[in-house]
Amino acid sequence: MKVERLRLLQTWLLLALLPGAAAAIFYFGQPSEPGRAAVLGLSLPRLFTGAFFLLILAGILGLLLSSRRSPSKFSVLTSRLDERLNHPGTFLAACWAALSAVLICSEAYLLTYLSLPAHLRAWIIWSGWLALLTLVGLILLYPRQSNRLCASIWERLRHPAHWGTPLQRKTFSILVLIGLVYFIIFIPPNLLNTKDLETFQKHGGDEKITYPPLTWMLTPGSTAEETVYRLLIYEDYHYGYPFYALSALVILPSRLVFGMDFAAHTQVNLLLLRQLISILPMILAALLLVYLQTRFKAPLRAILIYLLLLSLPPVIGNNIRFWHPDALLTLSAVLVIAFLDRDQLRFGSSFFAAAVFCGLAAGIKLYGFFFFLAVGGYLLAGLRRRRVTWSGVLWRGAAFLLIMVLTIALTNPFLFYQPARQRMLDILAEKNQEMSTGYLQPDPYQIYQPGLAAWLPFLEDHYANVVFLGFLAVSLLVGGWKGRSPAVNWLTLAWFLPLSGYLFTFVAVKSVHYWLPVMLPFFSGAFGLADAADDAVGATGKPPVISPILWQVIWLVVLAVVSIQMITNLEKAIHTIAGSISGA
């Protein structure tokens, strides 16, 4: 082992040991409550906790002494670890683990002001310091891996070849330009009805219910405990914490600029929230779906799919004065499909990244739990193709579920606070009853009814007629069988079936945004039949199965059906935007 490397390790161990000793002194210097003290003025749980951390400190001290007394033996102890961390994948995983530990410790520290025992604060700070020190240590001890990782990222950002072919880059640029124009179009209507708090209260709709908890989060209390309570316990659990946390980040500049009076600047705040929480994630979700279906290799097809998705009437409605979590939820769902597709049955980091976004979708609005068929089918596909054994299916499935649950818990810190957790369960029970029976108001037209017969007219009115919906189902099936993106199409169907089945069977309240997370991927498969025709005619280098004439007929039918739907979408979009502006 080189002298410089040994000194770095010794410095790391010393920097870990000294703050740990200070944490131990602080921890044992604070006695437990008189009624709970057992030994040395401490309760038994505190003694066991202190003993656990003392063992860790003793291990660090032992490593430090070993490195000084027997450098050669210490080198043998660390050589096996070096072999693993010199692998790029393992090094990157270790860095992510250290960074995650820093974030977890930060959240745990905040929770010591609410639900976790305050005496743990010293150990939590030390654990966070240890995680940060590990991250820095990895970068310093393995400079080759760090430099290689940074160079790889920089090379990908700098060199155009890493962004695909010239045709793919051109297609991407066109779609980005369309998305930018689309984003700007909604700024004027999203400035309406928010001139001041009074106007907003009259016309805010659901937004006036979610806005007060958001401003509450960014308003400091008179004590540290009250400030943390406001930040984490937002007291409106219809939607998960990620929605409110991201919304708080969006209007944080307003909070910094306008100070304590920021909540009164509704026109600025609501514009930011509507554009960046409702519109931008929907644009990104549509762009990602276009990539999954075309890989940006077919410009005309990519543009048509993009316009079809962005012109859907419920998407237009979501973009106009509607700050809700549905766009974030849709983007999370699309990212689950994207990472599973990217994994290609390797069951590596992309598979577990899908678990993170599945947890986010569940944490925002419970939708992530409906990915059970897609994930289960993906695991069975790996088994069928002999990419994984039965034991591999079990442990990878368990790991996916564990990561998903941890993501839900860590991105919803109020779950660690019992009163808030109970309030959330009460709200879920209340909403479940409300969704299954309808709102407490007259229902002369029998709108509040579950079932396919009750939902279909509603879907036809807002999304597409039953003929086009059937066309989409056939396109996804054929695209999954013979198309260019079979995994995407099968995953989309496996995502669509459980959630749509639940909505049809158990939900009586008719709201278009309930369907956005499944309908956007569903509509993205509109060219599945055309993809299969390209494959069958031999366009991909395979022997032809159908004649060129039949290929042309299939393409004409697909273009006609999609064009009619897009014209219908645009007519409804113009009507929606005009009605929104005139009714403001």
Coordinates of C-alpha atoms in Angstrom, one line a residue:
M1 CA 0.0 0.0 0.0
K2 CA 1.3 3.4 -0.9
V3 CA 2.3 5.8 1.9
E4 CA -0.1 8.5 0.6
R5 CA -3.0 6.0 0.5
L6 CA -2.3 4.7 4.0
R7 CA -2.2 8.3 5.3
L8 CA -5.6 9.1 3.7
L9 CA -7.1 6.0 5.3
Q10 CA -5.6 6.9 8.7
T11 CA -6.9 10.5 8.3
W12 CA -10.4 9.1 7.5
L13 CA -10.3 6.9 10.5
L14 CA -9.2 9.7 12.8
L15 CA -11.8 12.1 11.4
A16 CA -14.4 9.4 12.1
L17 CA -13.2 8.6 15.6
L18 CA -12.9 12.1 17.1
P19 CA -16.4 13.3 16.4
G20 CA -17.7 9.9 17.5
A21 CA -16.0 10.3 20.8
A22 CA -17.5 13.7 21.2
A23 CA -20.9 12.2 20.4
A24 CA -20.4 9.5 23.0
I25 CA -19.5 12.1 25.7
F26 CA -22.6 14.2 24.8
Y27 CA -24.8 11.1 24.7
F28 CA -23.8 9.6 28.0
G29 CA -23.6 13.0 29.7
Q30 CA -27.4 13.5 29.4
P31 CA -29.2 11.3 32.0
S32 CA -32.6 9.7 31.3
E33 CA -35.7 10.7 33.1
P34 CA -35.6 9.8 36.8
G35 CA -38.4 7.2 36.5
R36 CA -36.6 5.4 33.6
A37 CA -33.0 5.5 34.8
A38 CA -31.6 2.0 35.4
V39 CA -27.8 2.0 35.3
L40 CA -25.5 5.1 35.4
G41 CA -28.5 7.3 35.2
L42 CA -29.6 5.9 31.8
S43 CA -32.5 3.7 30.8
L44 CA -31.8 0.2 29.4
P45 CA -32.8 1.2 25.8
R46 CA -30.3 4.1 26.0
L47 CA -27.6 1.8 27.4
F48 CA -28.1 -0.7 24.5
T49 CA -28.1 2.1 21.9
G50 CA -24.9 3.6 23.4
A51 CA -23.2 0.2 23.5
F52 CA -24.0 -0.3 19.9
F53 CA -22.3 2.9 18.8
L54 CA -19.4 2.3 21.2
L55 CA -18.8 -1.0 19.4
I56 CA -18.6 0.9 16.1
L57 CA -16.2 3.4 17.7
A58 CA -14.1 0.5 19.0
G59 CA -13.9 -1.0 15.6
I60 CA -12.8 2.3 14.1
L61 CA -10.2 2.7 16.8
G62 CA -9.0 -0.9 16.2
L63 CA -8.6 -0.3 12.5
L64 CA -6.7 3.0 13.2
L65 CA -4.3 1.2 15.6
S66 CA -3.8 -1.7 13.2
S67 CA -2.9 0.7 10.4
R68 CA -0.2 2.3 12.5
R69 CA 1.3 -0.9 14.1
S70 CA 1.1 -3.3 11.2
P71 CA 0.7 -1.4 7.9
S72 CA 1.3 -4.6 5.9
K73 CA -1.5 -6.5 7.7
F74 CA -3.8 -3.6 7.4
S75 CA -3.1 -3.6 3.6
V76 CA -4.2 -7.3 3.4
L77 CA -7.4 -6.4 5.2
T78 CA -8.3 -3.7 2.8
S79 CA -7.1 -5.4 -0.4
R80 CA -10.3 -7.4 -0.9
L81 CA -12.3 -4.2 -0.4
D82 CA -10.1 -2.5 -3.0
E83 CA -10.8 -5.2 -5.5
R84 CA -14.5 -4.6 -5.3
L85 CA -14.4 -0.8 -5.2
N86 CA -12.1 -0.7 -8.2
H87 CA -15.0 -2.0 -10.2
P88 CA -16.9 1.0 -11.7
G89 CA -20.4 -0.4 -10.9
T90 CA -19.5 -1.2 -7.3
F91 CA -17.8 2.2 -6.8
L92 CA -20.9 4.0 -8.1
A93 CA -23.2 2.0 -5.9
A94 CA -21.1 2.7 -2.9
C95 CA -21.2 6.4 -3.6
W96 CA -25.0 6.4 -4.0
A97 CA -25.3 4.4 -0.7
A98 CA -23.1 7.0 1.1
L99 CA -25.1 9.9 -0.4
S100 CA -28.4 8.2 0.5
A101 CA -27.2 7.7 4.1
V102 CA -26.4 11.4 4.3
L103 CA -30.0 12.2 3.3
I104 CA -31.5 9.7 5.6
C105 CA -29.5 11.0 8.6
S106 CA -30.6 14.6 7.7
E107 CA -34.2 13.5 7.8
A108 CA -33.7 11.5 11.0
Y109 CA -32.2 14.6 12.6
L110 CA -35.3 16.7 11.8
L111 CA -37.4 13.9 13.2
T112 CA -35.7 14.2 16.5
Y113 CA -37.7 17.4 17.0
L114 CA -40.9 15.4 16.4
S115 CA -41.0 11.7 17.0
L116 CA -37.4 10.3 17.5
P117 CA -35.8 10.6 20.9
A118 CA -33.8 13.8 21.2
H119 CA -30.9 12.0 22.9
L120 CA -30.2 10.3 19.6
R121 CA -29.4 13.6 18.0
A122 CA -25.7 13.3 18.7
W123 CA -25.4 9.8 17.2
I124 CA -27.5 10.8 14.2
I125 CA -25.2 13.8 13.5
W126 CA -22.2 11.5 13.8
S127 CA -23.7 8.9 11.5
G128 CA -24.4 11.6 8.9
W129 CA -20.8 12.9 9.3
L130 CA -19.6 9.3 8.9
A131 CA -21.6 8.9 5.7
L132 CA -20.3 12.2 4.3
L133 CA -16.8 11.3 5.2
T134 CA -17.2 8.0 3.5
L135 CA -18.4 9.7 0.3
V136 CA -15.4 12.1 0.4
G137 CA -13.1 9.2 1.3
L138 CA -14.3 7.1 -1.7
I139 CA -13.5 10.0 -4.0
L140 CA -10.1 10.6 -2.5
L141 CA -9.1 7.0 -2.1
Y142 CA -10.2 5.9 -5.5
P143 CA -9.3 8.9 -7.7
R144 CA -9.1 6.7 -10.9
Q145 CA -12.7 5.6 -10.5
S146 CA -13.8 9.1 -9.6
N147 CA -12.0 10.7 -12.5
R148 CA -13.3 8.0 -14.9
L149 CA -16.9 8.6 -13.7
C150 CA -16.6 12.4 -14.0
A151 CA -14.9 12.1 -17.4
S152 CA -17.6 9.7 -18.6
I153 CA -20.4 12.1 -17.6
W154 CA -18.6 15.1 -19.1
E155 CA -17.8 13.2 -22.3
R156 CA -21.5 12.2 -22.7
L157 CA -22.6 15.8 -22.1
R158 CA -19.9 17.2 -24.4
H159 CA -19.7 14.8 -27.3
P160 CA -22.7 14.7 -29.7
A161 CA -22.2 11.0 -30.6
H162 CA -23.4 10.0 -27.1
W163 CA -26.7 11.7 -27.8
G164 CA -27.6 9.4 -30.7
T165 CA -27.4 9.8 -34.4
P166 CA -27.9 13.1 -36.2
L167 CA -31.5 12.1 -37.0
Q168 CA -32.2 11.3 -33.4
R169 CA -30.7 14.6 -32.2
K170 CA -32.7 16.5 -34.8
T171 CA -35.9 14.8 -33.8
F172 CA -35.2 15.5 -30.1
S173 CA -34.5 19.2 -30.9
I174 CA -37.8 19.5 -32.8
L175 CA -39.7 17.9 -29.9
V176 CA -38.0 20.2 -27.3
L177 CA -39.0 23.2 -29.4
I178 CA -42.6 22.0 -29.6
G179 CA -42.6 21.4 -25.8
L180 CA -41.2 24.9 -25.2
V181 CA -43.9 26.6 -27.3
Y182 CA -46.5 24.4 -25.6
F183 CA -45.2 25.4 -22.2
I184 CA -45.3 29.1 -23.1
I185 CA -48.9 28.9 -24.5
F186 CA -50.3 28.2 -21.0
I187 CA -48.7 31.1 -19.2
P188 CA -51.5 33.7 -20.0
P189 CA -54.4 31.5 -18.8
N190 CA -52.4 30.4 -15.8
L191 CA -52.0 34.1 -14.7
L192 CA -55.7 34.5 -14.4
N193 CA -57.8 34.5 -11.2
T194 CA -54.7 34.9 -9.0
K195 CA -54.3 38.7 -8.8
D196 CA -54.5 38.6 -5.0
L197 CA -55.6 36.3 -2.2
E198 CA -59.2 37.5 -2.3
T199 CA -59.6 36.8 -6.1
F200 CA -57.8 33.5 -5.7
Q201 CA -60.1 32.4 -2.9
K202 CA -63.1 33.1 -5.1
H203 CA -61.8 31.2 -8.2
G204 CA -59.1 28.8 -6.9
G205 CA -61.0 25.6 -7.0
D206 CA -59.1 22.7 -5.4
E207 CA -56.0 24.9 -5.4
K208 CA -57.3 27.0 -2.6
I209 CA -57.4 23.9 -0.4
T210 CA -53.8 22.8 -1.1
Y211 CA -52.3 26.3 -1.1
P212 CA -52.5 27.0 2.7
P213 CA -50.7 23.8 3.7
L214 CA -47.9 24.7 1.2
T215 CA -47.4 28.2 2.6
W216 CA -47.6 26.8 6.1
M217 CA -44.6 24.6 5.3
L218 CA -42.5 27.6 4.4
T219 CA -43.5 29.7 7.4
P220 CA -41.1 29.3 10.3
G221 CA -42.5 28.8 13.8
S222 CA -41.4 30.4 17.0
T223 CA -39.3 27.4 18.0
A224 CA -37.1 24.8 16.2
E225 CA -39.7 22.2 17.0
E226 CA -42.5 24.2 15.6
T227 CA -40.5 25.0 12.4
V228 CA -39.8 21.4 11.8
Y229 CA -43.4 20.5 12.5
R230 CA -44.6 22.9 9.9
L231 CA -42.0 21.7 7.4
L232 CA -42.8 18.0 7.7
I233 CA -46.3 17.8 9.1
Y234 CA -48.3 19.7 6.5
E235 CA -51.7 18.3 7.8
D236 CA -53.2 17.6 4.3
Y237 CA -52.7 13.9 3.5
H238 CA -54.9 13.6 0.4
Y239 CA -51.6 13.8 -1.5
G240 CA -48.2 12.6 -0.5
Y241 CA -45.3 14.7 0.8
P242 CA -43.2 14.6 -2.5
F243 CA -45.9 16.7 -4.1
Y244 CA -45.8 19.3 -1.4
A245 CA -42.0 19.2 -1.0
L246 CA -41.4 19.8 -4.7
S247 CA -44.0 22.5 -4.7
A248 CA -42.3 24.2 -1.8
L249 CA -39.0 24.1 -3.7
V250 CA -40.7 25.7 -6.7
I251 CA -42.0 28.7 -4.7
L252 CA -38.9 28.9 -2.4
P253 CA -37.5 31.8 -4.6
S254 CA -40.7 33.7 -3.9
R255 CA -40.3 33.0 -0.2
L256 CA -36.7 34.4 -0.3
V257 CA -37.6 37.4 -2.4
F258 CA -40.9 38.5 -0.7
G259 CA -40.1 37.3 2.8
M260 CA -42.9 36.5 5.3
D261 CA -45.4 38.2 2.9
F262 CA -44.7 35.6 0.2
A263 CA -48.1 33.9 0.5
A264 CA -50.0 37.0 -0.6
H265 CA -48.1 37.0 -4.0
T266 CA -50.5 34.5 -5.4
Q267 CA -50.1 35.4 -9.1
V268 CA -46.3 34.6 -9.0
N269 CA -46.7 31.5 -6.8
L270 CA -49.6 29.9 -8.6
L271 CA -48.0 30.6 -12.0
L272 CA -44.8 28.8 -10.9
L273 CA -46.8 25.9 -9.4
R274 CA -49.1 25.5 -12.4
Q275 CA -46.3 25.7 -14.9
L276 CA -43.6 23.7 -13.1
I277 CA -45.6 21.1 -11.2
S278 CA -48.5 20.5 -13.6
I279 CA -47.3 21.3 -17.1
L280 CA -43.5 20.6 -17.1
P281 CA -43.7 17.0 -15.7
M282 CA -46.5 16.2 -18.3
I283 CA -44.3 17.5 -21.1
L284 CA -41.4 15.4 -19.8
A285 CA -43.6 12.3 -19.5
A286 CA -44.9 12.7 -23.0
L287 CA -41.3 13.2 -24.4
L288 CA -40.1 10.1 -22.6
L289 CA -43.0 8.1 -23.9
V290 CA -42.2 9.2 -27.5
Y291 CA -38.6 8.1 -26.9
L292 CA -39.7 4.7 -25.6
Q293 CA -41.9 4.2 -28.7
T294 CA -39.7 5.6 -31.4
R295 CA -36.2 6.1 -29.9
F296 CA -36.4 9.4 -31.9
K297 CA -35.5 7.4 -35.1
A298 CA -38.8 8.3 -36.9
P299 CA -39.3 12.1 -36.8
L300 CA -42.9 12.1 -38.3
R301 CA -44.1 9.3 -36.0
A302 CA -42.4 10.9 -33.0
I303 CA -44.0 14.3 -33.7
L304 CA -47.5 12.8 -34.2
I305 CA -47.3 10.8 -31.0
Y306 CA -46.1 13.8 -29.1
L307 CA -48.9 16.0 -30.4
L308 CA -51.4 13.3 -29.8
L309 CA -50.4 13.0 -26.1
L310 CA -50.1 16.8 -25.4
S311 CA -53.4 17.5 -27.1
L312 CA -55.5 15.1 -25.1
P313 CA -58.3 17.1 -23.5
P314 CA -57.6 15.9 -19.9
V315 CA -54.0 16.9 -20.4
I316 CA -55.1 20.4 -21.6
G317 CA -57.4 20.6 -18.6
N318 CA -54.6 19.6 -16.3
N319 CA -52.5 22.4 -17.7
I320 CA -55.0 25.2 -17.1
R321 CA -55.3 26.6 -13.5
F322 CA -54.9 23.1 -12.1
W323 CA -52.0 22.7 -9.7
H324 CA -52.3 19.0 -8.8
P325 CA -49.9 16.1 -8.3
D326 CA -51.2 14.2 -11.4
A327 CA -48.5 15.3 -13.7
L328 CA -45.8 14.3 -11.2
L329 CA -47.6 11.0 -10.7
T330 CA -47.8 10.4 -14.5
L331 CA -44.0 11.2 -14.9
S332 CA -43.2 8.7 -12.0
A333 CA -45.3 6.0 -13.7
V334 CA -43.6 6.6 -17.0
L335 CA -40.2 6.4 -15.4
V336 CA -41.0 3.0 -13.9
I337 CA -41.8 1.7 -17.4
A338 CA -38.7 3.4 -18.8
F339 CA -36.3 1.9 -16.3
L340 CA -37.8 -1.5 -16.6
D341 CA -37.4 -1.3 -20.3
R342 CA -33.8 0.0 -19.9
D343 CA -33.0 -2.9 -17.6
Q344 CA -33.6 -5.5 -20.4
L345 CA -34.0 -8.3 -18.0
R346 CA -30.6 -7.8 -16.5
F347 CA -32.1 -7.1 -13.0
G348 CA -29.4 -4.5 -12.3
S349 CA -29.4 -0.9 -11.2
S350 CA -32.2 0.2 -13.6
F351 CA -34.5 -2.5 -12.1
F352 CA -34.0 -1.1 -8.7
A353 CA -34.3 2.5 -10.0
A354 CA -37.8 1.5 -11.2
A355 CA -38.5 0.5 -7.6
V356 CA -37.6 4.0 -6.4
F357 CA -40.0 5.6 -8.9
C358 CA -42.7 3.0 -8.1
G359 CA -42.4 4.0 -4.5
L360 CA -42.7 7.7 -5.4
A361 CA -45.9 7.0 -7.4
A362 CA -47.2 5.1 -4.4
G363 CA -46.1 7.9 -2.0
I364 CA -47.7 10.6 -4.0
K365 CA -51.1 9.0 -4.6
L366 CA -50.9 5.2 -4.0
Y367 CA -50.8 4.5 -7.7
G368 CA -47.5 2.7 -7.5
F369 CA -49.1 -0.3 -5.9
F370 CA -50.8 -1.1 -9.2
F371 CA -47.5 -1.9 -10.8
F372 CA -47.7 -5.4 -9.3
L373 CA -48.7 -7.0 -12.6
A374 CA -46.0 -5.2 -14.6
V375 CA -43.2 -6.0 -12.1
G376 CA -44.4 -9.6 -11.5
G377 CA -44.7 -10.2 -15.3
Y378 CA -41.2 -8.7 -15.8
L379 CA -39.8 -11.1 -13.2
L380 CA -41.5 -14.1 -14.8
A381 CA -40.2 -13.0 -18.2
G382 CA -36.7 -13.1 -16.8
L383 CA -37.4 -16.6 -15.5
R384 CA -38.9 -17.7 -18.8
R385 CA -35.8 -16.5 -20.7
R386 CA -33.5 -18.0 -18.2
R387 CA -32.0 -14.7 -17.1
V388 CA -32.8 -15.5 -13.5
T389 CA -33.7 -18.5 -11.4
W390 CA -36.6 -19.0 -9.1
S391 CA -34.5 -18.0 -6.1
G392 CA -33.4 -14.9 -8.1
V393 CA -37.0 -14.0 -8.8
L394 CA -37.8 -14.3 -5.1
W395 CA -34.9 -12.2 -3.7
R396 CA -35.1 -9.6 -6.5
G397 CA -38.9 -9.3 -6.1
A398 CA -38.3 -8.9 -2.3
A399 CA -35.6 -6.3 -2.9
F400 CA -37.9 -4.3 -5.3
L401 CA -40.6 -4.3 -2.7
L402 CA -38.2 -3.3 0.1
I403 CA -36.8 -0.4 -1.9
M404 CA -40.3 0.7 -2.8
V405 CA -41.4 0.6 0.8
L406 CA -38.3 2.5 2.0
T407 CA -38.9 5.1 -0.7
I408 CA -42.4 5.6 0.4
A409 CA -41.3 5.9 4.1
L410 CA -38.3 8.2 3.5
T411 CA -40.1 10.6 1.1
N412 CA -43.1 10.9 3.4
P413 CA -41.5 11.7 6.8
F414 CA -44.8 12.4 8.4
L415 CA -45.3 8.6 8.6
F416 CA -42.9 8.6 11.5
Y417 CA -45.1 10.8 13.5
Q418 CA -48.0 8.9 15.0
P419 CA -50.8 11.6 15.0
A420 CA -50.0 12.5 11.4
R421 CA -50.0 8.8 10.4
Q422 CA -53.3 8.3 12.0
R423 CA -54.8 11.4 10.3
M424 CA -53.6 10.0 7.0
L425 CA -55.3 6.7 7.6
D426 CA -58.5 8.5 8.5
I427 CA -58.3 10.6 5.3
L428 CA -57.7 7.4 3.2
A429 CA -60.7 5.7 4.7
E430 CA -62.8 8.8 4.2
K431 CA -61.7 9.2 0.5
N432 CA -62.2 5.5 -0.1
Q433 CA -65.8 5.7 1.0
E434 CA -66.2 8.9 -1.0
M435 CA -64.7 7.4 -4.2
S436 CA -66.8 4.3 -4.0
T437 CA -70.2 6.0 -3.3
G438 CA -69.8 9.5 -4.7
Y439 CA -70.0 12.9 -3.1
L440 CA -72.9 13.8 -0.7
Q441 CA -74.9 15.7 -3.3
P442 CA -77.9 15.0 -5.6
D443 CA -77.2 12.6 -8.4
P444 CA -80.2 12.7 -10.8
Y445 CA -78.2 11.4 -13.8
Q446 CA -76.7 8.5 -11.9
I447 CA -73.2 9.7 -12.4
Y448 CA -71.8 8.3 -9.2
Q449 CA -71.9 4.7 -10.2
P450 CA -69.0 2.3 -10.7
G451 CA -68.7 -0.1 -13.5
L452 CA -67.8 -0.2 -17.2
A453 CA -71.2 1.0 -18.4
A454 CA -71.0 4.1 -16.1
W455 CA -67.4 4.9 -17.0
L456 CA -67.3 4.4 -20.8
P457 CA -69.5 7.4 -21.7
F458 CA -67.3 9.6 -19.5
L459 CA -64.1 8.3 -21.1
E460 CA -65.5 8.7 -24.6
D461 CA -66.5 12.3 -23.8
H462 CA -63.0 13.3 -22.4
Y463 CA -60.4 10.9 -23.9
A464 CA -61.6 9.1 -27.1
N465 CA -64.5 7.1 -28.4
V466 CA -64.7 3.4 -27.8
V467 CA -63.5 2.6 -31.3
F468 CA -60.2 4.5 -30.8
L469 CA -59.7 3.0 -27.4
G470 CA -60.2 -0.4 -28.9
F471 CA -57.7 0.5 -31.7
L472 CA -55.2 1.5 -29.0
A473 CA -55.6 -1.8 -27.2
V474 CA -55.1 -3.7 -30.5
S475 CA -52.0 -1.6 -31.3
L476 CA -50.4 -2.3 -28.0
L477 CA -51.1 -6.0 -28.3
V478 CA -49.7 -6.2 -31.8
G479 CA -46.8 -3.9 -30.9
G480 CA -46.0 -6.1 -28.0
W481 CA -46.0 -9.1 -30.2
K482 CA -44.2 -7.8 -33.3
G483 CA -43.4 -4.2 -32.8
R484 CA -40.1 -2.4 -32.2
S485 CA -40.7 -1.7 -28.5
P486 CA -42.3 -4.9 -27.3
A487 CA -41.3 -4.5 -23.7
V488 CA -42.7 -1.0 -23.5
N489 CA -46.0 -2.1 -24.9
W490 CA -46.4 -5.2 -22.6
L491 CA -45.4 -3.1 -19.6
T492 CA -47.9 -0.5 -20.6
L493 CA -50.7 -3.0 -20.8
A494 CA -49.6 -4.6 -17.5
W495 CA -49.8 -1.2 -15.9
F496 CA -53.1 -0.3 -17.6
L497 CA -55.1 -3.4 -16.7
P498 CA -54.9 -3.4 -12.9
L499 CA -55.5 0.3 -12.4
S500 CA -58.2 0.6 -15.0
G501 CA -59.9 -2.5 -13.5
Y502 CA -59.8 -0.9 -10.1
L503 CA -61.2 2.4 -11.4
F504 CA -64.0 0.7 -13.4
T505 CA -64.9 -1.6 -10.5
F506 CA -64.6 0.4 -7.3
V507 CA -64.6 4.2 -8.1
A508 CA -67.8 6.0 -8.6
V509 CA -66.5 9.6 -8.7
K510 CA -65.8 10.6 -12.3
S511 CA -62.6 12.7 -12.6
V512 CA -60.6 12.7 -15.8
H513 CA -57.2 13.2 -14.0
Y514 CA -57.6 9.8 -12.3
W515 CA -56.8 8.2 -15.7
L516 CA -53.9 10.4 -16.8
P517 CA -51.1 8.1 -15.4
V518 CA -52.4 5.2 -17.5
M519 CA -54.0 6.9 -20.5
L520 CA -50.8 8.8 -21.5
P521 CA -48.8 5.5 -21.9
F522 CA -51.9 3.9 -23.4
F523 CA -52.2 6.5 -26.1
S524 CA -48.4 6.4 -26.8
G525 CA -48.9 3.0 -28.4
A526 CA -51.0 4.3 -31.2
F527 CA -48.5 3.3 -33.9
G528 CA -48.0 -0.3 -32.7
L529 CA -49.8 -1.7 -35.7
A530 CA -47.6 0.4 -38.0
D531 CA -44.5 -0.8 -36.3
A532 CA -45.6 -4.4 -36.7
A533 CA -46.3 -3.7 -40.4
D534 CA -42.8 -2.3 -40.8
D535 CA -41.4 -5.4 -39.3
A536 CA -43.6 -7.7 -41.3
V537 CA -42.8 -6.0 -44.7
G538 CA -39.1 -6.5 -44.1
A539 CA -38.2 -2.9 -43.4
T540 CA -36.0 -4.0 -40.5
G541 CA -34.0 -6.4 -42.6
K542 CA -36.1 -9.5 -42.0
P543 CA -37.8 -11.5 -44.8
P544 CA -41.1 -10.0 -45.8
V545 CA -44.3 -11.5 -44.4
I546 CA -46.9 -9.1 -45.9
S547 CA -47.0 -7.4 -49.3
P548 CA -46.1 -3.7 -49.7
I549 CA -49.7 -2.9 -50.7
L550 CA -51.0 -4.3 -47.4
W551 CA -48.3 -2.4 -45.6
Q552 CA -49.4 0.8 -47.2
V553 CA -53.1 0.1 -46.3
I554 CA -52.2 -0.5 -42.7
W555 CA -50.2 2.7 -42.6
L556 CA -53.0 4.7 -44.2
V557 CA -55.5 3.3 -41.7
V558 CA -53.3 4.1 -38.7
L559 CA -52.6 7.7 -40.0
A560 CA -56.2 8.3 -40.7
V561 CA -57.4 7.0 -37.3
V562 CA -54.7 9.0 -35.4
S563 CA -55.3 12.1 -37.5
I564 CA -59.0 12.1 -36.8
Q565 CA -58.4 11.7 -33.1
M566 CA -55.9 14.6 -33.1
I567 CA -58.3 16.9 -34.9
T568 CA -60.9 16.0 -32.3
N569 CA -58.4 16.7 -29.5
L570 CA -57.5 20.1 -31.0
E571 CA -61.2 21.1 -31.3
K572 CA -61.8 20.3 -27.7
A573 CA -58.5 21.9 -26.7
I574 CA -59.4 25.2 -28.4
H575 CA -62.8 25.1 -26.8
T576 CA -61.3 24.4 -23.3
I577 CA -58.7 27.2 -23.5
A578 CA -61.2 29.7 -24.9
G579 CA -63.8 28.8 -22.3
S580 CA -61.2 29.0 -19.5
I581 CA -60.1 32.5 -20.6
S582 CA -63.6 33.8 -21.2
G583 CA -64.9 32.4 -17.9
A584 CA -62.0 33.8 -15.8

